[in-house]
Amino acid sequence: MTLPVEIAPSILNADWTRLAEQIRDAEAAGIDWISLDVMDGNFVPPITFGAQMASAVRSLTGLPIEAHLMVEHPEDHIEEFIEAGVNCVTIHIEATRHPHRLLQQISEAGVDAGITLNPGTPLTEIEAVLPICDRVQIMSVNPGWGGQRFIPESLQRITQARQLLDANGREHAHVAVDGGVNESTIAAIVEAGANWLVAGSAVYNDRESVADAVARLRRALASD
């Protein structure tokens, strides 16, 4: 089964003084989701924002929203993000001793349950929870700072993730990629098996409009 490719800009790279406008621009450009990079300064070096930002974004758009929790003890935060109106909560396998329990909690709340892995974490770590995952997200940079270069070895991990999901009867589950997605990498990422792509500085940057940036990504896909 071939799933449609979906692009999710990360508002971490947006101009927060013009957030409503930046989200409207992304909507008009035809993006599919909004991604929230939630960082706590412990699991990853930066501190970004919490569930209040999710509520604010929810008030600005009808698009689905993903909350990517790059935090220690994600169990302390899942409920507030769901209450804020997100449509998917993604947790790190490295951040919890109880991934199965947390993914069940997310799924039972009626939102998509995602699991993600840092570049140095073997995919075998998530095999036990694949049957209850709506998406597996491959970190193709080390989580934290935006604008990092794509790690080439991630392509093999993307393919492995797709194979593992299919083998567990999760053909409808997404393979997501976060980090280094741009016009130079997007075609290879999709060819490797990913269909849900977080794009930060490739969408929100000082070089071009959001519409031009999204069109550039779409052209790179179409020309593959």
PDB file of C-alpha atoms in Angstrom:
ATOM      1  CA  MET A   1       0.000   0.000   0.000  1.00  0.00           C
ATOM      2  CA  THR A   2       1.274   3.450  -0.931  1.00  0.00           C
ATOM      3  CA  LEU A   3       0.163   6.175   1.458  1.00  0.00           C
ATOM      4  CA  PRO A   4      -0.119   9.791   0.300  1.00  0.00           C
ATOM      5  CA  VAL A   5       2.787  12.041   1.179  1.00  0.00           C
ATOM      6  CA  GLU A   6       1.901  14.583   3.847  1.00  0.00           C
ATOM      7  CA  ILE A   7       3.961  17.625   4.832  1.00  0.00           C
ATOM      8  CA  ALA A   8       3.877  19.039   8.355  1.00  0.00           C
ATOM      9  CA  PRO A   9       5.689  22.345   8.909  1.00  0.00           C
ATOM     10  CA  SER A  10       7.212  22.778  12.345  1.00  0.00           C
ATOM     11  CA  ILE A  11       6.245  26.129  13.815  1.00  0.00           C
ATOM     12  CA  LEU A  12       9.525  26.097  15.754  1.00  0.00           C
ATOM     13  CA  ASN A  13      10.998  27.862  12.715  1.00  0.00           C
ATOM     14  CA  ALA A  14       8.066  30.223  12.169  1.00  0.00           C
ATOM     15  CA  ASP A  15       8.052  33.907  13.106  1.00  0.00           C
ATOM     16  CA  TRP A  16       6.087  33.737  16.347  1.00  0.00           C
ATOM     17  CA  THR A  17       5.302  37.454  16.220  1.00  0.00           C
ATOM     18  CA  ARG A  18       3.243  36.643  13.091  1.00  0.00           C
ATOM     19  CA  LEU A  19       2.101  33.153  14.030  1.00  0.00           C
ATOM     20  CA  ALA A  20      -1.483  33.465  12.796  1.00  0.00           C
ATOM     21  CA  GLU A  21      -0.266  34.781   9.449  1.00  0.00           C
ATOM     22  CA  GLN A  22       2.413  32.101   9.179  1.00  0.00           C
ATOM     23  CA  ILE A  23      -0.121  29.336   9.798  1.00  0.00           C
ATOM     24  CA  ARG A  24      -2.565  30.873   7.310  1.00  0.00           C
ATOM     25  CA  ASP A  25       0.225  31.011   4.729  1.00  0.00           C
ATOM     26  CA  ALA A  26       0.986  27.323   5.281  1.00  0.00           C
ATOM     27  CA  GLU A  27      -2.691  26.424   4.956  1.00  0.00           C
ATOM     28  CA  ALA A  28      -2.968  28.392   1.722  1.00  0.00           C
ATOM     29  CA  ALA A  29       0.116  26.599   0.406  1.00  0.00           C
ATOM     30  CA  GLY A  30      -1.634  23.253   0.853  1.00  0.00           C
ATOM     31  CA  ILE A  31       0.233  21.744   3.777  1.00  0.00           C
ATOM     32  CA  ASP A  32      -1.380  18.820   5.574  1.00  0.00           C
ATOM     33  CA  TRP A  33      -0.513  19.105   9.281  1.00  0.00           C
ATOM     34  CA  ILE A  34       1.100  21.469  11.782  1.00  0.00           C
ATOM     35  CA  SER A  35       3.872  20.005  13.938  1.00  0.00           C
ATOM     36  CA  LEU A  36       4.759  21.236  17.433  1.00  0.00           C
ATOM     37  CA  ASP A  37       8.285  20.502  18.646  1.00  0.00           C
ATOM     38  CA  VAL A  38       7.891  20.383  22.412  1.00  0.00           C
ATOM     39  CA  MET A  39      11.269  20.490  24.203  1.00  0.00           C
ATOM     40  CA  ASP A  40      11.960  20.619  27.913  1.00  0.00           C
ATOM     41  CA  GLY A  41      15.650  21.535  28.192  1.00  0.00           C
ATOM     42  CA  ASN A  42      16.385  18.133  29.750  1.00  0.00           C
ATOM     43  CA  PHE A  43      15.678  15.433  27.183  1.00  0.00           C
ATOM     44  CA  VAL A  44      17.054  17.850  24.583  1.00  0.00           C
ATOM     45  CA  PRO A  45      19.037  21.065  25.170  1.00  0.00           C
ATOM     46  CA  PRO A  46      16.511  23.757  24.138  1.00  0.00           C
ATOM     47  CA  ILE A  47      13.278  24.751  25.853  1.00  0.00           C
ATOM     48  CA  THR A  48      10.419  25.614  23.505  1.00  0.00           C
ATOM     49  CA  PHE A  49       6.789  25.659  24.631  1.00  0.00           C
ATOM     50  CA  GLY A  50       4.031  23.691  26.290  1.00  0.00           C
ATOM     51  CA  ALA A  51       0.369  22.904  25.869  1.00  0.00           C
ATOM     52  CA  GLN A  52      -0.577  26.591  25.866  1.00  0.00           C
ATOM     53  CA  MET A  53       1.018  26.859  22.436  1.00  0.00           C
ATOM     54  CA  ALA A  54      -0.983  23.853  21.274  1.00  0.00           C
ATOM     55  CA  SER A  55      -4.166  25.607  22.410  1.00  0.00           C
ATOM     56  CA  ALA A  56      -3.154  28.780  20.608  1.00  0.00           C
ATOM     57  CA  VAL A  57      -2.409  26.929  17.373  1.00  0.00           C
ATOM     58  CA  ARG A  58      -5.663  24.994  17.688  1.00  0.00           C
ATOM     59  CA  SER A  59      -7.535  28.309  17.810  1.00  0.00           C
ATOM     60  CA  LEU A  60      -5.823  29.433  14.600  1.00  0.00           C
ATOM     61  CA  THR A  61      -6.359  26.436  12.326  1.00  0.00           C
ATOM     62  CA  GLY A  62      -8.600  23.516  11.541  1.00  0.00           C
ATOM     63  CA  LEU A  63      -5.662  21.497  10.275  1.00  0.00           C
ATOM     64  CA  PRO A  64      -4.589  18.459  12.295  1.00  0.00           C
ATOM     65  CA  ILE A  65      -1.810  19.126  14.807  1.00  0.00           C
ATOM     66  CA  GLU A  66       0.952  16.802  15.986  1.00  0.00           C
ATOM     67  CA  ALA A  67       2.664  17.296  19.346  1.00  0.00           C
ATOM     68  CA  HIS A  68       6.157  15.786  19.279  1.00  0.00           C
ATOM     69  CA  LEU A  69       7.114  15.462  22.942  1.00  0.00           C
ATOM     70  CA  MET A  70      10.897  15.683  23.241  1.00  0.00           C
ATOM     71  CA  VAL A  71      10.605  15.635  27.011  1.00  0.00           C
ATOM     72  CA  GLU A  72      11.495  13.507  29.979  1.00  0.00           C
ATOM     73  CA  HIS A  73       8.502  11.880  31.683  1.00  0.00           C
ATOM     74  CA  PRO A  74       6.072  12.366  28.775  1.00  0.00           C
ATOM     75  CA  GLU A  75       3.370  10.731  30.895  1.00  0.00           C
ATOM     76  CA  ASP A  76       3.149  14.020  32.813  1.00  0.00           C
ATOM     77  CA  HIS A  77       2.170  15.978  29.704  1.00  0.00           C
ATOM     78  CA  ILE A  78       0.145  13.774  27.366  1.00  0.00           C
ATOM     79  CA  GLU A  79      -3.254  14.601  28.831  1.00  0.00           C
ATOM     80  CA  GLU A  80      -2.814  18.367  28.643  1.00  0.00           C
ATOM     81  CA  PHE A  81      -1.825  18.242  24.982  1.00  0.00           C
ATOM     82  CA  ILE A  82      -4.810  16.061  24.146  1.00  0.00           C
ATOM     83  CA  GLU A  83      -7.068  18.489  26.015  1.00  0.00           C
ATOM     84  CA  ALA A  84      -5.488  21.315  23.996  1.00  0.00           C
ATOM     85  CA  GLY A  85      -6.851  19.726  20.850  1.00  0.00           C
ATOM     86  CA  VAL A  86      -3.933  18.002  19.137  1.00  0.00           C
ATOM     87  CA  ASN A  87      -4.646  15.122  16.752  1.00  0.00           C
ATOM     88  CA  CYS A  88      -1.471  13.132  17.343  1.00  0.00           C
ATOM     89  CA  VAL A  89       0.938  12.761  20.243  1.00  0.00           C
ATOM     90  CA  THR A  90       4.377  11.360  19.454  1.00  0.00           C
ATOM     91  CA  ILE A  91       6.612  10.176  22.293  1.00  0.00           C
ATOM     92  CA  HIS A  92      10.245   9.062  22.343  1.00  0.00           C
ATOM     93  CA  ILE A  93      11.014   5.445  23.100  1.00  0.00           C
ATOM     94  CA  GLU A  94      14.077   6.678  25.026  1.00  0.00           C
ATOM     95  CA  ALA A  95      12.004   8.904  27.337  1.00  0.00           C
ATOM     96  CA  THR A  96       9.783   6.378  29.096  1.00  0.00           C
ATOM     97  CA  ARG A  97       9.895   2.971  30.752  1.00  0.00           C
ATOM     98  CA  HIS A  98       6.283   2.345  29.800  1.00  0.00           C
ATOM     99  CA  PRO A  99       5.843   3.083  26.079  1.00  0.00           C
ATOM    100  CA  HIS A 100       3.035   0.548  25.650  1.00  0.00           C
ATOM    101  CA  ARG A 101       0.981   2.083  28.440  1.00  0.00           C
ATOM    102  CA  LEU A 102       1.455   5.615  27.113  1.00  0.00           C
ATOM    103  CA  LEU A 103       0.634   4.693  23.523  1.00  0.00           C
ATOM    104  CA  GLN A 104      -2.514   2.964  24.761  1.00  0.00           C
ATOM    105  CA  GLN A 105      -3.451   6.095  26.711  1.00  0.00           C
ATOM    106  CA  ILE A 106      -2.991   8.256  23.624  1.00  0.00           C
ATOM    107  CA  SER A 107      -4.950   5.915  21.387  1.00  0.00           C
ATOM    108  CA  GLU A 108      -7.803   5.490  23.853  1.00  0.00           C
ATOM    109  CA  ALA A 109      -8.178   9.280  23.945  1.00  0.00           C
ATOM    110  CA  GLY A 110      -9.031   9.173  20.262  1.00  0.00           C
ATOM    111  CA  VAL A 111      -5.870  10.687  18.806  1.00  0.00           C
ATOM    112  CA  ASP A 112      -3.050   9.130  16.786  1.00  0.00           C
ATOM    113  CA  ALA A 113      -0.286   7.481  18.786  1.00  0.00           C
ATOM    114  CA  GLY A 114       3.253   7.943  17.517  1.00  0.00           C
ATOM    115  CA  ILE A 115       6.597   6.541  18.626  1.00  0.00           C
ATOM    116  CA  THR A 116       9.905   8.073  17.614  1.00  0.00           C
ATOM    117  CA  LEU A 117      13.557   7.084  17.883  1.00  0.00           C
ATOM    118  CA  ASN A 118      16.765   9.072  18.102  1.00  0.00           C
ATOM    119  CA  PRO A 119      19.391   8.309  15.438  1.00  0.00           C
ATOM    120  CA  GLY A 120      21.396   6.041  17.754  1.00  0.00           C
ATOM    121  CA  THR A 121      18.449   3.908  18.918  1.00  0.00           C
ATOM    122  CA  PRO A 122      17.972   0.531  17.184  1.00  0.00           C
ATOM    123  CA  LEU A 123      14.565  -0.083  15.648  1.00  0.00           C
ATOM    124  CA  THR A 124      14.361  -3.323  17.624  1.00  0.00           C
ATOM    125  CA  GLU A 125      13.542  -1.137  20.645  1.00  0.00           C
ATOM    126  CA  ILE A 126      10.059  -0.401  19.289  1.00  0.00           C
ATOM    127  CA  GLU A 127       9.068  -3.811  17.897  1.00  0.00           C
ATOM    128  CA  ALA A 128       6.863  -4.688  20.890  1.00  0.00           C
ATOM    129  CA  VAL A 129       4.714  -1.557  20.488  1.00  0.00           C
ATOM    130  CA  LEU A 130       4.331  -1.522  16.707  1.00  0.00           C
ATOM    131  CA  PRO A 131       0.876  -3.173  16.796  1.00  0.00           C
ATOM    132  CA  ILE A 132      -0.555  -0.143  18.628  1.00  0.00           C
ATOM    133  CA  CYS A 133       1.309   2.604  16.741  1.00  0.00           C
ATOM    134  CA  ASP A 134      -0.315   4.893  14.208  1.00  0.00           C
ATOM    135  CA  ARG A 135       3.090   6.166  13.158  1.00  0.00           C
ATOM    136  CA  VAL A 136       6.775   5.487  13.578  1.00  0.00           C
ATOM    137  CA  GLN A 137       8.896   8.585  13.374  1.00  0.00           C
ATOM    138  CA  ILE A 138      12.556   8.404  12.425  1.00  0.00           C
ATOM    139  CA  MET A 139      14.694  11.228  13.756  1.00  0.00           C
ATOM    140  CA  SER A 140      17.047  11.968  10.880  1.00  0.00           C
ATOM    141  CA  VAL A 141      18.977  14.507  12.955  1.00  0.00           C
ATOM    142  CA  ASN A 142      19.799  14.510  16.635  1.00  0.00           C
ATOM    143  CA  PRO A 143      16.771  16.110  18.303  1.00  0.00           C
ATOM    144  CA  GLY A 144      17.058  19.644  19.579  1.00  0.00           C
ATOM    145  CA  TRP A 145      18.204  22.353  17.240  1.00  0.00           C
ATOM    146  CA  GLY A 146      16.567  23.144  13.914  1.00  0.00           C
ATOM    147  CA  GLY A 147      18.454  23.450  10.646  1.00  0.00           C
ATOM    148  CA  GLN A 148      20.649  20.370  11.074  1.00  0.00           C
ATOM    149  CA  ARG A 149      21.833  18.254   8.145  1.00  0.00           C
ATOM    150  CA  PHE A 150      20.044  15.044   7.298  1.00  0.00           C
ATOM    151  CA  ILE A 151      21.879  11.916   8.509  1.00  0.00           C
ATOM    152  CA  PRO A 152      22.242   9.707   5.366  1.00  0.00           C
ATOM    153  CA  GLU A 153      22.022   6.443   7.328  1.00  0.00           C
ATOM    154  CA  SER A 154      18.454   7.420   8.177  1.00  0.00           C
ATOM    155  CA  LEU A 155      17.309   6.222   4.760  1.00  0.00           C
ATOM    156  CA  GLN A 156      17.953   2.602   5.697  1.00  0.00           C
ATOM    157  CA  ARG A 157      16.146   3.135   8.994  1.00  0.00           C
ATOM    158  CA  ILE A 158      13.131   4.556   7.152  1.00  0.00           C
ATOM    159  CA  THR A 159      12.973   1.456   4.972  1.00  0.00           C
ATOM    160  CA  GLN A 160      13.285  -0.801   8.018  1.00  0.00           C
ATOM    161  CA  ALA A 161      10.480   1.060   9.779  1.00  0.00           C
ATOM    162  CA  ARG A 162       8.162   0.591   6.806  1.00  0.00           C
ATOM    163  CA  GLN A 163       9.013  -3.110   6.617  1.00  0.00           C
ATOM    164  CA  LEU A 164       8.421  -3.601  10.339  1.00  0.00           C
ATOM    165  CA  LEU A 165       5.047  -1.873  10.264  1.00  0.00           C
ATOM    166  CA  ASP A 166       3.904  -3.915   7.274  1.00  0.00           C
ATOM    167  CA  ALA A 167       5.069  -7.129   8.928  1.00  0.00           C
ATOM    168  CA  ASN A 168       2.953  -6.254  11.973  1.00  0.00           C
ATOM    169  CA  GLY A 169      -0.189  -5.621   9.959  1.00  0.00           C
ATOM    170  CA  ARG A 170       0.130  -1.846  10.217  1.00  0.00           C
ATOM    171  CA  GLU A 171       0.079  -1.026   6.505  1.00  0.00           C
ATOM    172  CA  HIS A 172      -2.051   2.047   7.215  1.00  0.00           C
ATOM    173  CA  ALA A 173       0.416   3.415   9.780  1.00  0.00           C
ATOM    174  CA  HIS A 174       2.671   6.254   8.769  1.00  0.00           C
ATOM    175  CA  VAL A 175       6.446   6.348   8.594  1.00  0.00           C
ATOM    176  CA  ALA A 176       7.336   9.871   9.634  1.00  0.00           C
ATOM    177  CA  VAL A 177      10.666  11.648   9.301  1.00  0.00           C
ATOM    178  CA  ASP A 178      11.812  14.642  11.304  1.00  0.00           C
ATOM    179  CA  GLY A 179      15.029  16.483  10.541  1.00  0.00           C
ATOM    180  CA  GLY A 180      16.820  17.728   7.460  1.00  0.00           C
ATOM    181  CA  VAL A 181      13.805  17.452   5.151  1.00  0.00           C
ATOM    182  CA  ASN A 182      14.363  19.827   2.230  1.00  0.00           C
ATOM    183  CA  GLU A 183      14.279  19.902  -1.556  1.00  0.00           C
ATOM    184  CA  SER A 184      17.571  17.975  -1.739  1.00  0.00           C
ATOM    185  CA  THR A 185      16.497  15.122   0.532  1.00  0.00           C
ATOM    186  CA  ILE A 186      12.719  14.827   0.227  1.00  0.00           C
ATOM    187  CA  ALA A 187      12.618  12.554  -2.832  1.00  0.00           C
ATOM    188  CA  ALA A 188      15.058  10.033  -1.356  1.00  0.00           C
ATOM    189  CA  ILE A 189      13.186  10.087   1.957  1.00  0.00           C
ATOM    190  CA  VAL A 190       9.889   9.230   0.283  1.00  0.00           C
ATOM    191  CA  GLU A 191      11.516   6.637  -1.954  1.00  0.00           C
ATOM    192  CA  ALA A 192      12.911   4.944   1.167  1.00  0.00           C
ATOM    193  CA  GLY A 193       9.371   4.497   2.495  1.00  0.00           C
ATOM    194  CA  ALA A 194       8.358   7.618   4.423  1.00  0.00           C
ATOM    195  CA  ASN A 195       5.088   9.421   3.780  1.00  0.00           C
ATOM    196  CA  TRP A 196       4.751  11.926   6.663  1.00  0.00           C
ATOM    197  CA  LEU A 197       7.418  14.625   6.664  1.00  0.00           C
ATOM    198  CA  VAL A 198       8.210  17.321   9.192  1.00  0.00           C
ATOM    199  CA  ALA A 199       9.801  20.335   7.518  1.00  0.00           C
ATOM    200  CA  GLY A 200      11.120  23.234   9.559  1.00  0.00           C
ATOM    201  CA  SER A 201      13.532  25.671   7.938  1.00  0.00           C
ATOM    202  CA  ALA A 202      12.607  24.305   4.502  1.00  0.00           C
ATOM    203  CA  VAL A 203       9.168  25.921   4.947  1.00  0.00           C
ATOM    204  CA  TYR A 204       9.783  28.808   7.331  1.00  0.00           C
ATOM    205  CA  ASN A 205      12.873  30.778   6.342  1.00  0.00           C
ATOM    206  CA  ASP A 206      14.053  34.253   5.324  1.00  0.00           C
ATOM    207  CA  ARG A 207      14.777  33.300   1.713  1.00  0.00           C
ATOM    208  CA  GLU A 208      11.278  32.894   0.340  1.00  0.00           C
ATOM    209  CA  SER A 209       7.597  32.929   1.091  1.00  0.00           C
ATOM    210  CA  VAL A 210       5.905  29.932   2.677  1.00  0.00           C
ATOM    211  CA  ALA A 211       4.014  29.346  -0.575  1.00  0.00           C
ATOM    212  CA  ASP A 212       7.245  29.282  -2.581  1.00  0.00           C
ATOM    213  CA  ALA A 213       8.923  26.992  -0.042  1.00  0.00           C
ATOM    214  CA  VAL A 214       6.108  24.447  -0.065  1.00  0.00           C
ATOM    215  CA  ALA A 215       5.928  24.582  -3.865  1.00  0.00           C
ATOM    216  CA  ARG A 216       9.675  23.902  -3.995  1.00  0.00           C
ATOM    217  CA  LEU A 217       9.219  20.773  -1.871  1.00  0.00           C
ATOM    218  CA  ARG A 218       6.319  19.562  -3.990  1.00  0.00           C
ATOM    219  CA  ARG A 219       8.326  20.086  -7.192  1.00  0.00           C
ATOM    220  CA  ALA A 220      11.234  18.122  -5.764  1.00  0.00           C
ATOM    221  CA  LEU A 221       8.846  15.242  -5.102  1.00  0.00           C
ATOM    222  CA  ALA A 222       7.197  15.445  -8.507  1.00  0.00           C
ATOM    223  CA  SER A 223      10.506  15.499 -10.363  1.00  0.00           C
ATOM    224  CA  ASP A 224      11.752  12.308  -8.702  1.00  0.00           C
TER     225      ASP A 224
END
